[in-house]
């Protein structure tokens, strides 16, 4: 399984970006998908997750109310809509997935990872 992120780039504080995560493989609809990020000089941290059906999501406190995770299984794609961006949202964002039905905010439980995409928010 390969995951490819797109949609990153530069945004102004208060602005919006939408990240996409497109997966190869037919079983994407069974995966739990999560987004993580690595801010400059810091460890990678959990951002959001969505289960296979899309009926359950979870968010880090830092992004609740501003970010929305969604998915379109017919397109093998998950999304992270980021609104009201803040300077501290600047990071490399990673899409991750596991095919074991595990719902976790811990990166150790995710088998498949994208290469990461830069999001830079100017203040």
Tab-separated table of N, CA and C in Angstrom:
chain	number	residue	atom	x	y	z
A	1	UNK	N	0.841	-1.187	0.000
A	1	UNK	CA	0.000	0.000	0.000
A	1	UNK	C	0.881	1.243	0.000
A	2	UNK	N	0.600	2.123	-0.899
A	2	UNK	CA	1.318	3.401	-0.942
A	2	UNK	C	0.341	4.533	-0.670
A	3	UNK	N	0.781	5.477	0.143
A	3	UNK	CA	-0.014	6.657	0.462
A	3	UNK	C	0.714	7.880	-0.068
A	4	UNK	N	-0.019	8.751	-0.726
A	4	UNK	CA	0.578	9.957	-1.290
A	4	UNK	C	-0.231	11.169	-0.843
A	5	UNK	N	0.451	12.092	-0.153
A	5	UNK	CA	-0.206	13.316	0.285
A	5	UNK	C	-0.090	14.396	-0.787
A	6	UNK	N	-1.069	15.261	-0.817
A	6	UNK	CA	-1.026	16.419	-1.707
A	6	UNK	C	-1.828	17.553	-1.065
A	7	UNK	N	-1.630	18.761	-1.604
A	7	UNK	CA	-2.421	19.893	-1.146
A	7	UNK	C	-1.739	20.800	-0.145
A	8	UNK	N	-0.528	20.485	0.219
A	8	UNK	CA	0.179	21.329	1.166
A	8	UNK	C	0.666	22.611	0.514
A	9	UNK	N	1.390	23.408	1.294
A	9	UNK	CA	1.941	24.637	0.757
A	9	UNK	C	1.930	25.740	1.792
A	10	UNK	N	1.850	26.952	1.298
A	10	UNK	CA	1.913	28.139	2.149
A	10	UNK	C	0.535	28.758	2.299
A	11	UNK	N	0.189	29.124	3.519
A	11	UNK	CA	-1.078	29.800	3.782
A	11	UNK	C	-0.845	30.891	4.820
A	12	UNK	N	-1.700	31.865	4.805
A	12	UNK	CA	-1.626	32.916	5.816
A	12	UNK	C	-2.403	32.486	7.055
A	13	UNK	N	-2.020	33.015	8.173
A	13	UNK	CA	-2.765	32.752	9.395
A	13	UNK	C	-4.218	33.155	9.191
A	14	UNK	N	-5.119	32.274	9.633
A	14	UNK	CA	-6.534	32.499	9.420
A	14	UNK	C	-7.061	31.883	8.142
A	15	UNK	N	-6.168	31.433	7.303
A	15	UNK	CA	-6.562	30.856	6.030
A	15	UNK	C	-6.843	29.368	6.134
A	16	UNK	N	-7.004	28.737	4.972
A	16	UNK	CA	-7.367	27.323	4.905
A	16	UNK	C	-6.523	26.585	3.879
A	17	UNK	N	-6.360	25.316	4.127
A	17	UNK	CA	-5.764	24.388	3.177
A	17	UNK	C	-6.497	23.059	3.312
A	18	UNK	N	-6.504	22.283	2.241
A	18	UNK	CA	-7.034	20.932	2.310
A	18	UNK	C	-5.979	19.955	1.833
A	19	UNK	N	-5.630	19.035	2.700
A	19	UNK	CA	-4.706	17.978	2.347
A	19	UNK	C	-5.491	16.762	1.875
A	20	UNK	N	-4.903	16.064	0.915
A	20	UNK	CA	-5.462	14.811	0.432
A	20	UNK	C	-4.454	13.703	0.644
A	21	UNK	N	-4.962	12.523	0.878
A	21	UNK	CA	-4.132	11.327	1.019
A	21	UNK	C	-4.741	10.259	0.122
A	22	UNK	N	-4.060	9.929	-0.956
A	22	UNK	CA	-4.569	8.954	-1.912
A	22	UNK	C	-3.788	7.658	-1.773
A	23	UNK	N	-4.528	6.559	-1.699
A	23	UNK	CA	-3.911	5.264	-1.459
A	23	UNK	C	-4.018	4.366	-2.676
A	24	UNK	N	-2.997	3.549	-2.856
A	24	UNK	CA	-3.074	2.489	-3.843
A	24	UNK	C	-3.708	1.287	-3.159
A	25	UNK	N	-4.155	0.339	-3.924
A	25	UNK	CA	-4.708	-0.869	-3.311
A	25	UNK	C	-6.216	-0.820	-3.186
A	26	UNK	N	-6.819	-2.003	-3.204
A	26	UNK	CA	-8.270	-2.092	-3.219
A	26	UNK	C	-8.896	-2.061	-1.843
A	27	UNK	N	-8.101	-2.274	-0.794
A	27	UNK	CA	-8.675	-2.433	0.535
A	27	UNK	C	-8.728	-1.139	1.325
A	28	UNK	N	-8.517	-0.014	0.676
A	28	UNK	CA	-8.479	1.253	1.399
A	28	UNK	C	-9.715	1.449	2.249
A	29	UNK	N	-10.852	1.007	1.770
A	29	UNK	CA	-12.101	1.183	2.488
A	29	UNK	C	-12.155	0.469	3.820
A	30	UNK	N	-11.201	-0.374	4.111
A	30	UNK	CA	-11.168	-1.088	5.389
A	30	UNK	C	-10.153	-0.489	6.363
A	31	UNK	N	-9.400	0.502	5.923
A	31	UNK	CA	-8.313	1.041	6.742
A	31	UNK	C	-8.782	2.131	7.694
A	32	UNK	N	-8.169	2.175	8.855
A	32	UNK	CA	-8.218	3.374	9.691
A	32	UNK	C	-7.142	4.320	9.146
A	33	UNK	N	-7.505	5.569	8.934
A	33	UNK	CA	-6.562	6.554	8.405
A	33	UNK	C	-6.354	7.652	9.445
A	34	UNK	N	-5.111	8.029	9.614
A	34	UNK	CA	-4.789	9.088	10.568
A	34	UNK	C	-3.866	10.108	9.920
A	35	UNK	N	-3.910	11.293	10.463
A	35	UNK	CA	-2.973	12.350	10.090
A	35	UNK	C	-2.098	12.668	11.300
A	36	UNK	N	-0.823	12.766	11.038
A	36	UNK	CA	0.144	13.195	12.045
A	36	UNK	C	0.907	14.393	11.474
A	37	UNK	N	1.617	15.076	12.342
A	37	UNK	CA	2.448	16.189	11.853
A	37	UNK	C	3.707	16.290	12.697
A	38	UNK	N	4.760	16.835	12.080
A	38	UNK	CA	6.010	17.079	12.788
A	38	UNK	C	6.351	18.542	12.660
A	39	UNK	N	6.106	19.310	13.717
A	39	UNK	CA	6.491	20.738	13.689
A	39	UNK	C	8.008	20.864	13.675
A	40	UNK	N	8.533	21.969	13.251
A	40	UNK	CA	9.991	22.156	13.207
A	40	UNK	C	10.628	21.932	14.576
A	41	UNK	N	11.610	21.048	14.618
A	41	UNK	CA	12.344	20.801	15.848
A	41	UNK	C	11.596	20.025	16.904
A	42	UNK	N	10.451	19.468	16.543
A	42	UNK	CA	9.658	18.741	17.537
A	42	UNK	C	9.368	17.320	17.063
A	43	UNK	N	8.828	16.523	17.955
A	43	UNK	CA	8.469	15.152	17.619
A	43	UNK	C	7.167	15.127	16.818
A	44	UNK	N	6.983	14.047	16.102
A	44	UNK	CA	5.742	13.877	15.349
A	44	UNK	C	4.587	13.710	16.333
A	45	UNK	N	3.445	14.294	15.977
A	45	UNK	CA	2.295	14.262	16.879
A	45	UNK	C	1.015	13.948	16.117
A	46	UNK	N	0.075	13.388	16.836
A	46	UNK	CA	-1.212	13.023	16.265
A	46	UNK	C	-2.022	14.278	15.963
A	47	UNK	N	-2.753	14.232	14.842
A	47	UNK	CA	-3.625	15.344	14.457
A	47	UNK	C	-5.089	14.902	14.414
A	48	UNK	N	-5.381	13.852	13.645
A	48	UNK	CA	-6.765	13.422	13.467
A	48	UNK	C	-6.795	12.006	12.932
A	49	UNK	N	-7.916	11.327	13.137
A	49	UNK	CA	-8.104	10.005	12.555
A	49	UNK	C	-9.555	9.815	12.146
A	50	UNK	N	-9.748	8.837	11.251
A	50	UNK	CA	-11.089	8.489	10.797
A	50	UNK	C	-11.117	6.990	10.542
A	51	UNK	N	-12.173	6.338	11.017
A	51	UNK	CA	-12.242	4.895	10.820
A	51	UNK	C	-12.735	4.574	9.415
A	52	UNK	N	-12.762	3.298	9.093
A	52	UNK	CA	-13.033	2.868	7.728
A	52	UNK	C	-14.366	3.393	7.185
A	53	UNK	N	-15.371	3.444	8.031
A	53	UNK	CA	-16.704	3.846	7.576
A	53	UNK	C	-16.902	5.360	7.591
A	54	UNK	N	-15.992	6.055	8.224
A	54	UNK	CA	-16.138	7.494	8.347
A	54	UNK	C	-17.043	7.938	9.476
A	55	UNK	N	-17.596	6.986	10.217
A	55	UNK	CA	-18.580	7.325	11.247
A	55	UNK	C	-17.943	7.728	12.572
A	56	UNK	N	-16.666	7.464	12.716
A	56	UNK	CA	-15.973	7.856	13.942
A	56	UNK	C	-14.713	8.619	13.588
A	57	UNK	N	-14.535	9.747	14.227
A	57	UNK	CA	-13.330	10.556	14.047
A	57	UNK	C	-12.795	10.970	15.414
A	58	UNK	N	-11.558	11.390	15.434
A	58	UNK	CA	-10.943	11.882	16.663
A	58	UNK	C	-9.934	12.958	16.283
A	59	UNK	N	-9.749	13.910	17.166
A	59	UNK	CA	-8.864	15.038	16.877
A	59	UNK	C	-7.998	15.360	18.087
A	60	UNK	N	-6.826	15.859	17.806
A	60	UNK	CA	-6.001	16.417	18.860
A	60	UNK	C	-6.657	17.705	19.357
A	61	UNK	N	-6.482	17.982	20.616
A	61	UNK	CA	-7.094	19.183	21.199
A	61	UNK	C	-6.687	20.452	20.452
A	62	UNK	N	-5.454	20.468	19.961
A	62	UNK	CA	-4.928	21.673	19.320
A	62	UNK	C	-5.638	22.024	18.020
A	63	UNK	N	-6.344	21.046	17.424
A	63	UNK	CA	-6.975	21.298	16.135
A	63	UNK	C	-8.491	21.158	16.171
A	64	UNK	N	-9.045	20.747	17.286
A	64	UNK	CA	-10.496	20.570	17.388
A	64	UNK	C	-11.226	21.864	17.059
A	65	UNK	N	-12.256	21.720	16.248
A	65	UNK	CA	-13.034	22.888	15.857
A	65	UNK	C	-12.473	23.636	14.667
A	66	UNK	N	-11.243	23.300	14.264
A	66	UNK	CA	-10.624	23.976	13.114
A	66	UNK	C	-10.345	23.006	11.956
A	67	UNK	N	-9.991	21.780	12.282
A	67	UNK	CA	-9.673	20.785	11.266
A	67	UNK	C	-10.803	19.768	11.174
A	68	UNK	N	-11.020	19.254	9.962
A	68	UNK	CA	-12.007	18.213	9.745
A	68	UNK	C	-11.410	17.117	8.882
A	69	UNK	N	-11.510	15.887	9.365
A	69	UNK	CA	-11.027	14.741	8.597
A	69	UNK	C	-12.228	14.051	7.941
A	70	UNK	N	-12.030	13.606	6.720
A	70	UNK	CA	-13.092	12.920	5.988
A	70	UNK	C	-12.458	11.933	5.015
A	71	UNK	N	-13.274	11.157	4.361
A	71	UNK	CA	-12.754	10.202	3.396
A	71	UNK	C	-13.793	9.908	2.335
A	72	UNK	N	-13.297	9.495	1.175
A	72	UNK	CA	-14.124	9.028	0.077
A	72	UNK	C	-13.538	7.693	-0.351
A	73	UNK	N	-14.117	6.625	0.115
A	73	UNK	CA	-13.550	5.302	-0.165
A	73	UNK	C	-13.615	4.943	-1.642
A	74	UNK	N	-14.586	5.474	-2.345
A	74	UNK	CA	-14.679	5.210	-3.785
A	74	UNK	C	-13.485	5.800	-4.530
A	75	UNK	N	-12.882	6.829	-3.954
A	75	UNK	CA	-11.719	7.470	-4.575
A	75	UNK	C	-10.416	7.083	-3.887
A	76	UNK	N	-10.506	6.184	-2.912
A	76	UNK	CA	-9.303	5.768	-2.166
A	76	UNK	C	-8.574	6.981	-1.583
A	77	UNK	N	-9.329	7.934	-1.095
A	77	UNK	CA	-8.739	9.187	-0.647
A	77	UNK	C	-9.321	9.641	0.692
A	78	UNK	N	-8.424	10.118	1.537
A	78	UNK	CA	-8.815	10.767	2.774
A	78	UNK	C	-8.392	12.232	2.707
A	79	UNK	N	-9.094	13.052	3.481
A	79	UNK	CA	-8.854	14.490	3.421
A	79	UNK	C	-8.656	15.057	4.820
A	80	UNK	N	-7.923	16.140	4.873
A	80	UNK	CA	-7.823	16.914	6.112
A	80	UNK	C	-8.065	18.368	5.734
A	81	UNK	N	-9.253	18.850	6.063
A	81	UNK	CA	-9.592	20.251	5.821
A	81	UNK	C	-9.104	21.065	7.012
A	82	UNK	N	-8.245	22.024	6.755
A	82	UNK	CA	-7.641	22.824	7.816
A	82	UNK	C	-8.094	24.265	7.664
A	83	UNK	N	-8.871	24.719	8.610
A	83	UNK	CA	-9.375	26.090	8.612
A	83	UNK	C	-8.791	26.868	9.789
A	84	UNK	N	-8.913	28.178	9.727
A	84	UNK	CA	-8.414	29.050	10.797
A	84	UNK	C	-6.985	28.688	11.175
A	85	UNK	N	-6.167	28.535	10.164
A	85	UNK	CA	-4.786	28.098	10.391
A	85	UNK	C	-4.030	29.077	11.273
A	86	UNK	N	-3.150	28.510	12.096
A	86	UNK	CA	-2.307	29.279	12.984
A	86	UNK	C	-0.846	29.029	12.636
A	87	UNK	N	0.000	29.957	13.053
A	87	UNK	CA	1.428	29.799	12.791
A	87	UNK	C	1.925	28.458	13.327
A	88	UNK	N	1.407	28.061	14.488
A	88	UNK	CA	1.870	26.823	15.113
A	88	UNK	C	1.385	25.563	14.403
A	89	UNK	N	0.562	25.701	13.360
A	89	UNK	CA	0.189	24.554	12.539
A	89	UNK	C	1.267	24.225	11.509
A	90	UNK	N	2.268	25.073	11.407
A	90	UNK	CA	3.372	24.818	10.490
A	90	UNK	C	4.058	23.499	10.842
A	91	UNK	N	4.140	22.601	9.875
A	91	UNK	CA	4.694	21.269	10.127
A	91	UNK	C	4.738	20.491	8.823
A	92	UNK	N	5.422	19.366	8.875
A	92	UNK	CA	5.285	18.364	7.825
A	92	UNK	C	4.142	17.451	8.244
A	93	UNK	N	3.173	17.298	7.384
A	93	UNK	CA	1.986	16.500	7.679
A	93	UNK	C	2.107	15.134	6.991
A	94	UNK	N	1.771	14.101	7.744
A	94	UNK	CA	1.850	12.737	7.258
A	94	UNK	C	0.479	12.064	7.326
A	95	UNK	N	0.198	11.316	6.290
A	95	UNK	CA	-0.961	10.443	6.277
A	95	UNK	C	-0.485	9.042	6.659
A	96	UNK	N	-1.272	8.355	7.472
A	96	UNK	CA	-0.916	7.004	7.888
A	96	UNK	C	-2.168	6.126	7.888
A	97	UNK	N	-1.961	4.833	7.758
A	97	UNK	CA	-3.098	3.920	7.728
A	97	UNK	C	-2.732	2.584	8.358
A	98	UNK	N	-3.727	1.944	8.941
A	98	UNK	CA	-3.544	0.558	9.376
A	98	UNK	C	-4.732	-0.255	8.906
A	99	UNK	N	-4.457	-1.527	8.614
A	99	UNK	CA	-5.469	-2.418	8.069
A	99	UNK	C	-5.921	-3.453	9.087
A	100	UNK	N	-5.688	-3.158	10.380
A	100	UNK	CA	-6.055	-4.096	11.435
A	100	UNK	C	-7.243	-3.613	12.241
A	101	UNK	N	-7.889	-2.560	11.766
A	101	UNK	CA	-9.054	-2.057	12.486
A	101	UNK	C	-8.720	-1.365	13.783
A	102	UNK	N	-7.456	-1.044	13.981
A	102	UNK	CA	-7.038	-0.394	15.223
A	102	UNK	C	-7.334	1.094	15.146
A	103	UNK	N	-7.955	1.594	16.194
A	103	UNK	CA	-8.239	3.024	16.289
A	103	UNK	C	-7.327	3.579	17.369
A	104	UNK	N	-6.311	4.308	16.946
A	104	UNK	CA	-5.305	4.754	17.896
A	104	UNK	C	-4.725	6.091	17.475
A	105	UNK	N	-4.354	6.879	18.467
A	105	UNK	CA	-3.661	8.138	18.214
A	105	UNK	C	-2.148	7.958	18.267
A	106	UNK	N	-1.713	6.726	18.457
A	106	UNK	CA	-0.281	6.416	18.578
A	106	UNK	C	0.273	5.941	17.257
A	107	UNK	N	1.350	6.541	16.824
A	107	UNK	CA	1.860	6.241	15.485
A	107	UNK	C	2.363	4.811	15.352
A	108	UNK	N	2.698	4.169	16.453
A	108	UNK	CA	3.220	2.802	16.382
A	108	UNK	C	2.223	1.825	15.776
A	109	UNK	N	0.931	2.156	15.824
A	109	UNK	CA	-0.084	1.231	15.343
A	109	UNK	C	-0.375	1.391	13.853
A	110	UNK	N	0.344	2.270	13.203
A	110	UNK	CA	0.097	2.523	11.786
A	110	UNK	C	1.222	1.929	10.947
A	111	UNK	N	0.802	1.110	9.995
A	111	UNK	CA	1.757	0.354	9.185
A	111	UNK	C	2.208	1.122	7.960
A	112	UNK	N	1.286	1.835	7.358
A	112	UNK	CA	1.552	2.487	6.081
A	112	UNK	C	1.628	4.000	6.287
A	113	UNK	N	2.622	4.602	5.624
A	113	UNK	CA	2.867	6.035	5.797
A	113	UNK	C	3.125	6.700	4.457
A	114	UNK	N	2.643	7.921	4.334
A	114	UNK	CA	3.013	8.728	3.194
A	114	UNK	C	4.378	9.363	3.417
A	115	UNK	N	4.845	10.078	2.415
A	115	UNK	CA	6.179	10.665	2.489
A	115	UNK	C	6.192	11.987	3.266
A	116	UNK	N	5.012	12.516	3.497
A	116	UNK	CA	4.907	13.784	4.220
A	116	UNK	C	4.816	14.957	3.263
A	117	UNK	N	4.144	15.998	3.711
A	117	UNK	CA	3.997	17.192	2.888
A	117	UNK	C	4.078	18.425	3.790
A	118	UNK	N	4.760	19.436	3.298
A	118	UNK	CA	5.001	20.626	4.102
A	118	UNK	C	3.787	21.548	4.084
A	119	UNK	N	3.413	22.012	5.265
A	119	UNK	CA	2.421	23.067	5.428
A	119	UNK	C	3.088	24.195	6.202
A	120	UNK	N	3.091	25.369	5.624
A	120	UNK	CA	3.703	26.529	6.261
A	120	UNK	C	2.659	27.626	6.407
A	121	UNK	N	2.486	28.093	7.618
A	121	UNK	CA	1.515	29.152	7.898
A	121	UNK	C	2.286	30.402	8.289
A	122	UNK	N	2.059	31.458	7.546
A	122	UNK	CA	2.738	32.721	7.844
A	122	UNK	C	1.875	33.545	8.776
A	123	UNK	N	2.539	34.177	9.727
A	123	UNK	CA	1.800	34.969	10.721
A	123	UNK	C	1.626	36.407	10.266
